């Protein structure tokens, strides 16, 4: 019996990388998947891949920074697809500039990263909250190693702040929504090979080596490595798990 039969799962940023893999995994476990991405074409491609593999999916364009659009999307999904019971807040961006660059760039990084990685998680969650409470749903937020620490490899304070925020939001929601039967957890990926870090990997193999040398499992992660934990947290297998973060980082944080 598939683990997510009779569920409708929304995945943001699902046109690429980790979100695309999670959307595919949820569909393989029987969920009907709502693929959302700022890039309409990318979202449509993920949904088509799912349907071609025999799964159920529809796609819509959504910029998670646009609060009113998130509210309108929740209504549209309720009307056109049905009651959502799983939300995976995955959409995110990363930039690797520190605090000491040109002021304009530092400020732009802060505003863009917080808008997408943190405010976006709030916007989508708030929009789907009614549906998730009604369905005793599950929320899976994508955090990071940077939900706990900053990295010595170049990274922006905004990214670290946003991912600490995602973990804090996860705990706060878990505490408040538990009595409604809604479970809220996070996943903390390590270094996962996706388009997000494609340029860095190509331009700076030394940076990748620093990461891998620090990773007990000795390899970078693949988007598919995140799928099992994402299914676990969305399914009844994790019925008594809430407010937790599952690290999927090859053991990075152990050393
Ligand atoms: P990715 O391949 O770049 O995928 C992210 C997707 O989100 C892209 O399709 C992107 O569209 C979309 N997106 C960007 N801004 C958006 C917005 N405002 N509204 C809706 N969608 C938006 O990145 P990924 O590596 O899979 O990252 C997914 C999540 O994992 C992020 O939250 C990231 O912080 C987190 N994470 C990744 C790693 C890693 O090593 N890859 C590690 C830890 C955590 P465009 O491509 O058009 O911008």
Coordinates of C-alpha atoms and ligand atoms in Angstrom, one line a residue:
X1 CA 0.0 0.0 0.0
X2 CA 1.5 3.3 -1.0
X3 CA 2.3 5.6 1.9
X4 CA 0.5 8.8 0.7
X5 CA -2.7 7.4 -1.0
X6 CA -5.6 9.8 -0.7
X7 CA -3.3 12.8 0.1
X8 CA -3.0 16.0 -1.9
X9 CA 0.5 17.4 -1.6
X10 CA 1.7 20.9 -2.5
X11 CA 5.4 21.3 -3.1
X12 CA 6.8 24.8 -3.7
X13 CA 9.9 25.4 -5.9
X14 CA 9.1 22.0 -7.4
X15 CA 10.4 22.8 -10.9
X16 CA 13.9 22.0 -10.0
X17 CA 16.3 20.2 -7.8
X18 CA 15.1 19.0 -4.4
X19 CA 11.5 20.1 -4.8
X20 CA 11.2 18.3 -8.1
X21 CA 12.5 15.1 -6.6
X22 CA 10.2 15.4 -3.6
X23 CA 7.2 16.0 -5.9
X24 CA 8.1 12.8 -7.8
X25 CA 8.5 10.8 -4.6
X26 CA 5.2 11.9 -3.2
X27 CA 3.5 11.0 -6.5
X28 CA 5.2 7.5 -6.5
X29 CA 3.7 7.0 -3.0
X30 CA 0.2 7.8 -4.3
X31 CA -0.3 11.4 -3.6
X32 CA -1.9 13.8 -6.0
X33 CA 0.8 16.5 -6.3
X34 CA 0.4 20.2 -6.9
X35 CA 3.6 21.4 -8.4
X36 CA 4.3 25.1 -7.7
X37 CA 7.2 27.1 -9.0
X38 CA 8.0 30.7 -10.0
X39 CA 8.9 29.2 -13.3
X40 CA 5.7 28.0 -15.0
X41 CA 7.5 25.9 -17.6
X42 CA 9.7 24.2 -15.1
X43 CA 6.6 23.4 -12.9
X44 CA 4.7 22.0 -16.0
X45 CA 7.7 19.8 -16.9
X46 CA 7.8 18.3 -13.4
X47 CA 4.1 17.6 -13.5
X48 CA 4.3 16.1 -16.9
X49 CA 7.2 13.8 -15.7
X50 CA 4.9 12.6 -12.9
X51 CA 1.9 12.0 -15.2
X52 CA 4.1 10.2 -17.7
X53 CA 5.3 7.9 -14.9
X54 CA 1.6 7.1 -14.1
X55 CA 1.2 9.6 -11.2
X56 CA -1.2 12.4 -10.6
X57 CA 0.0 16.0 -10.8
X58 CA -1.0 19.5 -11.9
X59 CA 1.2 22.6 -12.0
X60 CA 0.7 26.3 -11.4
X61 CA 3.1 29.2 -11.4
X62 CA 3.5 30.8 -8.0
X63 CA 6.0 33.3 -6.7
X64 CA 6.0 32.6 -2.9
X65 CA 7.0 36.2 -2.1
X66 CA 3.6 37.4 -3.3
X67 CA 1.3 37.0 -0.4
X68 CA -1.9 37.7 -2.2
X69 CA -1.0 35.3 -4.9
X70 CA -0.4 32.6 -2.3
X71 CA -3.9 33.2 -0.9
X72 CA -5.4 33.1 -4.4
X73 CA -3.5 29.9 -5.2
X74 CA -4.8 28.1 -2.0
X75 CA -8.3 29.0 -3.2
X76 CA -7.6 27.8 -6.7
X77 CA -6.1 24.5 -5.5
X78 CA -9.1 23.9 -3.2
X79 CA -11.5 24.6 -6.1
X80 CA -9.7 22.8 -8.9
X81 CA -7.8 20.0 -7.1
X82 CA -9.2 19.4 -3.7
X83 CA -8.3 19.6 0.0
X84 CA -4.6 19.8 0.6
X85 CA -3.2 17.6 3.4
X86 CA 0.6 17.9 2.8
X87 CA 2.6 21.1 2.3
X88 CA 6.3 21.0 1.5
X89 CA 7.9 24.5 1.7
X90 CA 10.9 24.0 -0.5
X91 CA 11.3 27.1 -2.7
X92 CA 14.5 28.9 -1.9
X93 CA 17.6 30.7 -3.2
X94 CA 21.2 30.9 -2.0
X95 CA 23.8 33.5 -2.5
X96 CA 27.4 33.3 -1.2
X97 CA 28.2 37.0 -0.5
X98 CA 29.3 38.1 3.0
X99 CA 28.3 41.2 4.9
X100 CA 31.3 43.3 3.8
X101 CA 30.5 43.7 0.1
X102 CA 29.0 46.8 -1.6
X103 CA 26.1 48.0 0.5
X104 CA 23.6 47.8 -2.3
X105 CA 24.5 44.2 -3.0
X106 CA 24.4 43.2 0.7
X107 CA 21.0 44.8 1.1
X108 CA 19.6 43.2 -2.1
X109 CA 20.8 39.8 -0.9
X110 CA 19.2 40.3 2.5
X111 CA 15.9 41.4 1.0
X112 CA 15.7 38.7 -1.7
X113 CA 16.8 35.8 0.5
X114 CA 14.5 36.7 3.4
X115 CA 11.6 37.4 1.1
X116 CA 11.8 33.9 -0.6
X117 CA 13.4 31.6 2.0
X118 CA 11.6 32.9 5.1
X119 CA 8.6 35.1 4.2
X120 CA 7.8 32.7 1.4
X121 CA 7.5 29.9 3.9
X122 CA 5.2 32.0 6.0
X123 CA 3.1 33.2 3.0
X124 CA 2.4 29.7 1.6
X125 CA 1.8 28.2 5.1
X126 CA -0.6 30.9 6.1
X127 CA -2.5 30.6 2.8
X128 CA -3.0 26.8 3.1
X129 CA -3.5 26.8 6.9
X130 CA -7.2 26.3 6.8
X131 CA -6.9 23.3 4.5
X132 CA -4.1 21.8 6.6
X133 CA -6.0 22.2 9.8
X134 CA -9.2 20.7 8.3
X135 CA -7.2 17.7 7.0
X136 CA -5.0 17.2 10.1
X137 CA -2.2 17.8 7.6
X138 CA 1.6 17.7 7.6
X139 CA 4.0 20.4 6.8
X140 CA 7.6 19.7 5.7
X141 CA 9.9 22.7 5.6
X142 CA 13.3 22.6 3.9
X143 CA 15.9 24.0 6.3
X144 CA 19.7 23.5 6.0
X145 CA 22.8 22.8 8.0
X146 CA 22.5 26.6 8.2
X147 CA 19.5 26.2 10.4
X148 CA 22.2 25.6 13.1
X149 CA 25.5 27.1 12.0
X150 CA 27.0 29.5 9.5
X151 CA 29.5 28.0 7.1
X152 CA 33.2 29.0 6.6
X153 CA 32.8 28.3 2.9
X154 CA 31.4 31.5 1.5
X155 CA 27.8 32.1 2.4
X156 CA 25.6 35.0 3.2
X157 CA 24.3 36.0 6.6
X158 CA 20.9 36.3 5.1
X159 CA 20.8 32.6 4.1
X160 CA 21.9 31.5 7.6
X161 CA 19.3 33.8 9.2
X162 CA 16.6 32.6 6.8
X163 CA 17.3 28.9 7.5
X164 CA 17.5 29.5 11.3
X165 CA 14.1 31.2 10.8
X166 CA 12.7 28.2 9.0
X167 CA 13.6 26.0 11.9
X168 CA 12.2 28.5 14.5
X169 CA 9.0 28.7 12.5
X170 CA 8.8 24.9 12.3
X171 CA 8.9 24.7 16.1
X172 CA 6.5 27.5 16.7
X173 CA 3.9 26.0 14.3
X174 CA 4.4 22.5 15.7
X175 CA 3.6 23.8 19.1
X176 CA 0.5 25.8 18.0
X177 CA -1.0 23.3 15.6
X178 CA -0.4 20.1 17.4
X179 CA -3.8 20.2 19.1
X180 CA -5.3 20.3 15.6
X181 CA -3.5 17.2 14.7
X182 CA -1.2 19.0 12.3
X183 CA 2.4 17.9 12.3
X184 CA 5.2 20.3 11.3
X185 CA 8.8 19.2 10.7
X186 CA 11.8 20.2 8.7
X187 CA 14.6 18.6 6.7
X188 CA 18.1 19.9 6.9
X189 CA 19.9 19.0 3.6
X190 CA 23.7 19.1 3.5
X191 CA 25.5 19.8 0.2
X192 CA 23.1 18.5 -2.5
X193 CA 24.0 18.7 -6.1
X194 CA 21.3 20.8 -7.7
X195 CA 21.1 23.8 -10.1
X196 CA 21.2 26.0 -7.0
X197 CA 24.9 25.3 -6.7
X198 CA 25.8 24.3 -10.2
X199 CA 27.9 27.3 -11.0
X200 CA 29.8 27.2 -7.6
X201 CA 30.6 23.5 -8.2
X202 CA 31.9 24.2 -11.7
X203 CA 33.9 27.3 -10.8
X204 CA 35.2 26.2 -7.4
X205 CA 36.0 22.5 -7.0
X206 CA 38.0 23.4 -3.9
X207 CA 34.9 24.6 -2.1
X208 CA 33.2 21.3 -2.9
X209 CA 36.3 19.4 -1.5
X210 CA 36.1 21.4 1.7
X211 CA 32.5 20.2 2.1
X212 CA 33.1 16.6 1.2
X213 CA 36.2 16.4 3.5
X214 CA 33.9 17.4 6.3
X215 CA 31.2 14.9 5.4
X216 CA 31.5 11.4 7.0
X217 CA 29.7 9.7 4.1
X218 CA 32.3 11.3 1.8
X219 CA 30.1 12.4 -1.1
X220 CA 27.7 15.2 -2.1
X221 CA 24.0 14.5 -1.8
X222 CA 21.6 14.0 -4.7
X223 CA 18.1 15.4 -4.7
X224 CA 16.8 11.8 -4.5
X225 CA 18.6 11.5 -1.1
X226 CA 16.0 14.0 0.4
X227 CA 13.0 12.0 -0.9
X228 CA 12.8 9.2 1.7
X229 CA 12.9 11.6 4.7
X230 CA 10.4 13.9 3.0
X231 CA 8.0 10.9 2.5
X232 CA 8.6 9.8 6.0
X233 CA 7.7 13.2 7.5
X234 CA 4.6 13.5 5.3
X235 CA 3.3 10.0 6.0
X236 CA 1.8 8.1 9.0
X237 CA 5.2 6.5 9.6
X238 CA 6.0 9.7 11.5
X239 CA 2.7 10.0 13.3
X240 CA 4.3 11.0 16.6
X241 CA 7.0 13.2 15.1
X242 CA 6.5 17.0 15.2
X243 CA 8.7 20.0 15.7
X244 CA 11.8 18.0 14.5
X245 CA 14.4 18.5 11.9
X246 CA 15.7 15.4 10.1
X247 CA 19.3 16.2 8.9
X248 CA 20.1 14.7 5.5
X249 CA 23.6 15.9 5.4
X250 CA 25.8 12.8 5.1
X251 CA 26.7 13.3 8.8
X252 CA 28.1 16.8 8.3
X253 CA 27.0 18.1 11.6
X254 CA 28.6 15.2 13.6
X255 CA 32.1 16.6 13.1
Ligands
LIG1 P1 17.0 24.8 -7.1 O1 17.4 23.6 -7.9 O2 17.4 26.1 -7.5 O3 15.4 24.8 -7.0 C1 14.7 25.8 -6.3 C2 13.4 26.1 -7.1 O4 12.7 27.2 -6.4 C3 13.7 26.6 -8.5 O5 12.9 26.1 -9.5 C4 13.5 28.1 -8.4 O6 13.1 28.7 -9.6 C5 12.3 28.1 -7.4 N1 12.1 29.5 -6.9 C6 13.0 30.5 -6.7 N2 12.4 31.5 -6.2 C7 11.1 31.2 -6.1 C8 10.0 32.0 -5.6 N3 10.0 33.2 -5.3 N4 8.8 31.3 -5.6 C9 8.6 30.1 -6.1 N5 9.7 29.3 -6.5 C10 10.9 29.9 -6.5 O7 17.4 24.6 -5.6 P2 17.5 23.4 -4.6 O8 18.9 23.1 -4.3 O9 16.6 22.3 -5.1 O10 16.9 24.0 -3.3 C11 15.6 23.7 -2.7 C12 15.6 24.0 -1.3 O11 16.6 23.3 -0.6 C13 15.9 25.5 -1.0 O12 15.1 26.0 0.1 C14 17.3 25.5 -0.5 O13 17.7 26.6 0.3 C15 17.4 24.2 0.2 N6 18.7 23.6 0.4 C16 19.5 23.2 -0.7 C17 20.7 22.7 -0.5 C18 21.6 22.3 -1.6 O14 22.8 22.0 -1.3 N7 21.1 22.3 -2.8 C19 21.2 22.6 0.8 C20 20.4 22.9 1.9 C21 19.2 23.5 1.7 P3 14.3 29.5 -10.5 O15 15.3 28.4 -10.8 O16 13.5 30.0 -11.7 O17 14.9 30.5 -9.6

